[in-house]
mmCIF file of C-alpha atoms and ligand atoms in Angstrom:
data_model
loop_
_atom_site.group_PDB
_atom_site.id
_atom_site.type_symbol
_atom_site.label_atom_id
_atom_site.label_comp_id
_atom_site.label_asym_id
_atom_site.label_seq_id
_atom_site.Cartn_x
_atom_site.Cartn_y
_atom_site.Cartn_z
ATOM 1 C CA MET A 1 0.837 27.105 24.190
ATOM 2 C CA ASP A 2 1.507 25.742 20.714
ATOM 3 C CA LYS A 3 4.501 23.435 20.877
ATOM 4 C CA LYS A 4 4.617 23.377 17.087
ATOM 5 C CA ALA A 5 6.429 26.696 17.470
ATOM 6 C CA LEU A 6 9.448 24.590 18.434
ATOM 7 C CA TYR A 7 9.513 23.133 14.912
ATOM 8 C CA ASN A 8 10.838 26.481 13.730
ATOM 9 C CA ILE A 9 14.138 26.000 15.526
ATOM 10 C CA SER A 10 16.697 24.891 12.942
ATOM 11 C CA TYR A 11 19.197 22.099 13.428
ATOM 12 C CA GLY A 12 21.762 20.050 11.599
ATOM 13 C CA LEU A 13 21.821 16.271 11.481
ATOM 14 C CA TYR A 14 24.733 14.255 12.797
ATOM 15 C CA ILE A 15 25.862 10.823 13.827
ATOM 16 C CA ILE A 16 27.374 10.928 17.287
ATOM 17 C CA THR A 17 29.719 8.062 18.041
ATOM 18 C CA SER A 18 31.639 6.859 21.047
ATOM 19 C CA LYS A 19 33.351 3.788 22.430
ATOM 20 C CA LYS A 20 33.362 1.702 25.559
ATOM 21 C CA GLU A 21 36.378 -0.548 25.966
ATOM 22 C CA ASN A 22 36.604 -2.175 22.503
ATOM 23 C CA ALA A 23 32.992 -1.624 21.420
ATOM 24 C CA PHE A 24 31.721 1.216 19.226
ATOM 25 C CA ASN A 25 28.264 2.692 19.095
ATOM 26 C CA GLY A 26 26.637 5.689 17.480
ATOM 27 C CA GLN A 27 23.289 7.364 16.943
ATOM 28 C CA VAL A 28 21.599 10.018 14.881
ATOM 29 C CA ALA A 29 21.199 13.360 16.671
ATOM 30 C CA ASN A 30 20.263 16.900 15.750
ATOM 31 C CA SER A 31 21.469 18.407 19.004
ATOM 32 C CA VAL A 32 25.003 19.658 18.434
ATOM 33 C CA MET A 33 26.025 23.262 18.901
ATOM 34 C CA GLN A 34 29.268 25.158 19.062
ATOM 35 C CA ILE A 35 29.786 26.945 22.367
ATOM 36 C CA SER A 36 32.924 28.947 21.658
ATOM 37 C CA SER A 37 35.751 29.080 19.130
ATOM 38 C CA ASP A 38 38.501 29.639 21.721
ATOM 39 C CA PRO A 39 38.643 27.167 23.243
ATOM 40 C CA ALA A 40 36.931 25.316 20.407
ATOM 41 C CA SER A 41 34.052 23.775 22.313
ATOM 42 C CA LEU A 42 30.751 22.062 21.668
ATOM 43 C CA LEU A 43 27.592 21.004 23.408
ATOM 44 C CA VAL A 44 25.920 17.673 22.616
ATOM 45 C CA SER A 45 22.580 16.624 24.112
ATOM 46 C CA LEU A 46 21.662 12.927 24.213
ATOM 47 C CA ASN A 47 18.846 10.946 25.788
ATOM 48 C CA LYS A 48 19.900 9.189 28.985
ATOM 49 C CA LYS A 49 18.397 5.890 27.780
ATOM 50 C CA ASN A 50 20.610 5.662 24.708
ATOM 51 C CA LEU A 51 23.588 3.340 24.572
ATOM 52 C CA THR A 52 25.731 6.075 23.001
ATOM 53 C CA ASN A 53 25.116 8.192 26.102
ATOM 54 C CA GLU A 54 26.347 5.281 28.253
ATOM 55 C CA PHE A 55 29.457 4.909 26.076
ATOM 56 C CA ILE A 56 30.244 8.646 26.296
ATOM 57 C CA LYS A 57 29.959 8.530 30.070
ATOM 58 C CA SER A 58 32.386 5.614 30.072
ATOM 59 C CA SER A 59 35.057 6.934 27.668
ATOM 60 C CA ARG A 60 34.406 10.695 28.157
ATOM 61 C CA ARG A 61 34.964 11.081 24.424
ATOM 62 C CA LEU A 62 32.810 11.354 21.337
ATOM 63 C CA ALA A 63 33.003 11.991 17.606
ATOM 64 C CA ILE A 64 30.527 13.796 15.389
ATOM 65 C CA SER A 65 30.022 12.929 11.716
ATOM 66 C CA VAL A 66 28.574 15.949 9.895
ATOM 67 C CA LEU A 67 26.236 14.419 7.320
ATOM 68 C CA SER A 68 26.030 15.526 3.712
ATOM 69 C CA GLN A 69 22.636 16.094 2.051
ATOM 70 C CA ASP A 70 23.150 12.895 0.060
ATOM 71 C CA PHE A 71 23.589 10.775 3.189
ATOM 72 C CA PRO A 72 21.632 7.533 2.534
ATOM 73 C CA LEU A 73 18.320 6.986 4.316
ATOM 74 C CA SER A 74 19.332 3.409 5.043
ATOM 75 C CA LEU A 75 22.218 4.643 7.208
ATOM 76 C CA ILE A 76 19.994 7.130 9.001
ATOM 77 C CA GLY A 77 17.680 4.200 9.692
ATOM 78 C CA ARG A 78 20.544 2.004 10.840
ATOM 79 C CA PHE A 79 21.824 4.578 13.330
ATOM 80 C CA GLY A 80 18.506 6.225 14.192
ATOM 81 C CA PHE A 81 15.925 3.445 14.384
ATOM 82 C CA ASN A 82 17.925 0.652 15.994
ATOM 83 C CA SER A 83 19.631 0.213 19.318
ATOM 84 C CA GLY A 84 23.251 -0.794 19.671
ATOM 85 C CA ARG A 85 21.959 -3.112 22.397
ATOM 86 C CA ASP A 86 20.385 -5.247 19.649
ATOM 87 C CA ILE A 87 22.781 -4.939 16.721
ATOM 88 C CA ASP A 88 26.342 -3.892 15.953
ATOM 89 C CA LYS A 89 25.485 -0.698 14.102
ATOM 90 C CA PHE A 90 28.906 -0.554 12.425
ATOM 91 C CA ASP A 91 28.609 -4.026 10.878
ATOM 92 C CA GLY A 92 28.835 -3.497 7.105
ATOM 93 C CA VAL A 93 29.192 0.285 7.429
ATOM 94 C CA ASN A 94 32.010 2.190 5.739
ATOM 95 C CA TYR A 95 33.690 3.906 8.691
ATOM 96 C CA LYS A 96 37.131 5.175 9.627
ATOM 97 C CA LEU A 97 38.789 6.115 12.879
ATOM 98 C CA THR A 98 39.693 9.566 14.114
ATOM 99 C CA ASP A 99 43.232 10.137 15.394
ATOM 100 C CA GLY A 100 41.820 9.426 18.837
ATOM 101 C CA GLY A 101 40.434 6.057 17.720
ATOM 102 C CA LEU A 102 36.737 6.913 17.535
ATOM 103 C CA PRO A 103 34.648 5.819 14.547
ATOM 104 C CA TYR A 104 33.159 8.229 12.034
ATOM 105 C CA ILE A 105 31.064 7.478 8.958
ATOM 106 C CA ALA A 106 33.339 7.632 5.908
ATOM 107 C CA GLU A 107 30.671 8.006 3.194
ATOM 108 C CA SER A 108 28.500 11.078 2.562
ATOM 109 C CA THR A 109 30.109 12.814 5.529
ATOM 110 C CA LEU A 110 31.461 16.350 5.114
ATOM 111 C CA ALA A 111 33.582 16.518 8.230
ATOM 112 C CA TYR A 112 34.213 14.916 11.534
ATOM 113 C CA LEU A 113 34.743 16.501 14.900
ATOM 114 C CA GLU A 114 36.306 14.700 17.843
ATOM 115 C CA ALA A 115 35.826 15.947 21.354
ATOM 116 C CA ALA A 116 36.509 15.237 25.008
ATOM 117 C CA VAL A 117 33.797 15.749 27.624
ATOM 118 C CA VAL A 118 34.812 18.340 30.217
ATOM 119 C CA ASN A 119 31.486 18.790 31.958
ATOM 120 C CA GLU A 120 28.057 17.251 32.057
ATOM 121 C CA VAL A 121 24.695 18.759 32.936
ATOM 122 C CA ASP A 122 21.634 16.753 33.930
ATOM 123 C CA ALA A 123 18.697 18.006 31.846
ATOM 124 C CA TRP A 124 15.490 16.046 32.559
ATOM 125 C CA THR A 125 15.454 13.192 30.032
ATOM 126 C CA HIS A 126 18.806 14.174 28.533
ATOM 127 C CA ASP A 127 22.424 14.769 29.478
ATOM 128 C CA LEU A 128 24.211 17.810 28.091
ATOM 129 C CA PHE A 129 27.838 17.045 27.356
ATOM 130 C CA LEU A 130 30.084 20.105 27.302
ATOM 131 C CA CYS A 131 33.070 19.171 25.182
ATOM 132 C CA GLU A 132 36.407 20.544 24.100
ATOM 133 C CA LEU A 133 37.435 19.844 20.500
ATOM 134 C CA THR A 134 40.349 17.392 20.290
ATOM 135 C CA GLY A 135 40.372 16.752 16.542
ATOM 136 C CA ALA A 136 38.622 17.783 13.344
ATOM 137 C CA GLU A 137 38.937 17.108 9.618
ATOM 138 C CA VAL A 138 37.095 18.357 6.568
ATOM 139 C CA ILE A 139 36.438 15.310 4.381
ATOM 140 C CA LYS A 140 34.752 16.891 1.379
ATOM 141 C CA GLU A 141 32.948 19.986 0.202
ATOM 142 C CA GLY A 142 29.176 19.913 0.068
ATOM 143 C CA LEU A 143 25.928 20.973 1.642
ATOM 144 C CA PRO A 144 25.332 19.730 5.171
ATOM 145 C CA MET A 145 22.111 17.860 5.890
ATOM 146 C CA THR A 146 19.797 19.911 8.068
ATOM 147 C CA TYR A 147 17.035 18.410 10.159
ATOM 148 C CA ALA A 148 14.508 20.324 8.052
ATOM 149 C CA TYR A 149 15.958 18.946 4.800
ATOM 150 C CA TYR A 150 15.735 15.430 6.189
ATOM 151 C CA GLN A 151 12.133 15.913 7.327
ATOM 152 C CA GLN A 152 10.920 17.656 4.214
ATOM 153 C CA ILE A 153 12.776 16.064 1.364
ATOM 154 C CA LYS A 154 14.594 12.914 2.320
ATOM 155 C CA ARG A 155 11.572 11.595 4.196
ATOM 156 C CA GLY A 156 9.188 12.968 1.609
ATOM 157 C CA ASN A 157 7.002 14.940 3.991
ATOM 158 C CA ILE A 158 6.567 17.601 1.376
ATOM 159 C CA PRO A 159 6.678 16.736 -2.304
ATOM 160 C CA GLN A 160 10.070 17.499 -3.806
ATOM 161 C CA ASP A 161 8.213 19.502 -6.464
ATOM 162 C CA SER A 162 7.150 22.150 -4.008
ATOM 163 C CA VAL A 163 10.724 23.211 -3.390
ATOM 164 C CA SER A 164 11.652 23.116 -7.040
ATOM 165 C CA ASN A 165 12.026 26.281 -9.042
ATOM 166 C CA GLU A 166 10.629 24.678 -12.151
ATOM 167 C CA PRO A 167 7.098 25.977 -12.677
ATOM 168 C CA ASN A 168 6.010 22.865 -14.572
ATOM 169 C CA LEU A 169 6.873 20.674 -11.644
ATOM 170 C CA LYS A 170 5.174 22.967 -9.179
ATOM 171 C CA GLU A 171 1.900 22.768 -11.023
ATOM 172 C CA LYS A 172 1.956 19.031 -11.493
ATOM 173 C CA GLU A 173 -0.751 17.301 -9.446
ATOM 174 C CA SER A 174 0.011 13.961 -7.879
ATOM 175 C CA LYS A 175 -2.557 11.336 -8.905
ATOM 176 C CA MET A 176 -1.109 8.518 -6.827
ATOM 177 C CA ASP A 177 -1.515 8.163 -3.082
ATOM 178 C CA ARG A 178 1.332 8.728 -0.690
ATOM 179 C CA TYR A 179 1.820 6.217 2.135
ATOM 180 C CA VAL A 180 3.274 6.849 5.589
ATOM 181 C CA CYS A 181 5.391 4.405 7.610
ATOM 182 C CA THR A 182 3.617 3.965 10.958
ATOM 183 C CA THR A 183 6.924 3.116 12.629
ATOM 184 C CA CYS A 184 9.234 5.946 11.592
ATOM 185 C CA GLY A 185 7.108 8.480 9.705
ATOM 186 C CA TYR A 186 8.865 8.063 6.341
ATOM 187 C CA VAL A 187 6.514 8.976 3.504
ATOM 188 C CA TYR A 188 6.560 6.926 0.307
ATOM 189 C CA ASP A 189 5.837 9.372 -2.499
ATOM 190 C CA PRO A 190 5.182 7.699 -5.886
ATOM 191 C CA GLU A 191 6.401 10.880 -7.587
ATOM 192 C CA VAL A 192 9.825 10.312 -6.055
ATOM 193 C CA GLY A 193 9.954 6.516 -5.810
ATOM 194 C CA ASP A 194 12.744 5.026 -3.701
ATOM 195 C CA PRO A 195 15.873 5.768 -5.722
ATOM 196 C CA GLU A 196 18.213 4.292 -3.121
ATOM 197 C CA ASN A 197 16.509 0.926 -3.684
ATOM 198 C CA GLN A 198 16.094 1.142 -7.466
ATOM 199 C CA ILE A 199 12.378 1.993 -7.336
ATOM 200 C CA PRO A 200 11.843 4.510 -10.146
ATOM 201 C CA ALA A 201 9.730 7.639 -9.811
ATOM 202 C CA GLY A 202 6.165 6.955 -10.920
ATOM 203 C CA THR A 203 5.850 3.612 -9.103
ATOM 204 C CA SER A 204 2.602 3.476 -7.118
ATOM 205 C CA PHE A 205 2.666 2.058 -3.597
ATOM 206 C CA GLU A 206 0.557 -0.883 -4.778
ATOM 207 C CA ASP A 207 3.139 -1.687 -7.456
ATOM 208 C CA LEU A 208 6.045 -1.852 -5.022
ATOM 209 C CA PRO A 209 7.390 -5.416 -4.737
ATOM 210 C CA ASP A 210 5.942 -7.414 -1.817
ATOM 211 C CA ASP A 211 9.376 -7.661 -0.224
ATOM 212 C CA TRP A 212 9.966 -3.893 -0.388
ATOM 213 C CA VAL A 213 10.738 -2.430 3.050
ATOM 214 C CA CYS A 214 10.797 1.072 4.502
ATOM 215 C CA PRO A 215 14.149 2.559 3.404
ATOM 216 C CA VAL A 216 14.580 4.200 6.807
ATOM 217 C CA CYS A 217 13.470 1.689 9.433
ATOM 218 C CA GLY A 218 13.076 -1.554 7.488
ATOM 219 C CA VAL A 219 9.434 -2.510 8.218
ATOM 220 C CA GLY A 220 7.320 -4.067 5.440
ATOM 221 C CA LYS A 221 4.498 -2.607 3.356
ATOM 222 C CA ASP A 222 1.881 -3.817 5.878
ATOM 223 C CA ASP A 223 3.137 -1.199 8.308
ATOM 224 C CA PHE A 224 2.298 1.668 5.954
ATOM 225 C CA GLU A 225 -0.931 3.646 5.916
ATOM 226 C CA LYS A 226 -2.372 5.827 3.200
ATOM 227 C CA GLU A 227 -1.649 9.487 3.889
ATOM 228 C CA ASN A 228 -4.721 11.533 4.747
HETATM 229 FE FE1 FE B 301 9.876 3.343 8.515
#
């Protein structure tokens, strides 16, 4: 059995949020699917260990921010590589509330969906929440972030050139080494730089400032290894 076959399943990328009493939490997830349009209903799968799962079980409600392709890596890192048990993930984040009082990310989000849990299925490590839609708004037009786009382009796992239609870019050979974050898998590609942190394309890993950190998970340069 080759489990890599599973990589061919396509997904979106979302931030799932919920509340417990007066506290908010949220996490990155790819596991959202529509069940039916009438009633408008959704399925969300979340790991049992996650605080967001605990909050959903408490409030029986959740919101889904549908991320745009330009959603910043730093926010994916904030919601995907930290636990709400350690930090307040919403501290400093531009968020708004749905009509039902749940937080959604207000920047680089195409739409939000708000839902109430009507059933729950135990699925090994995860809980499947079967939800009925209670609110939804389109925030802006744009292309939604897919899990594949995040893996391949935002995290630099394939050079941006290889998906470009420009023949000159396709043929260009990278002379500088790429480095991989050992914590989160982000790849620093000198051809791309780190535009979100004002590192221009063409900056080698060695030339990154000493205080540069992984744009996704925040670890320092020492936690990077040269890509094989
Ligand atoms: Fe990282």
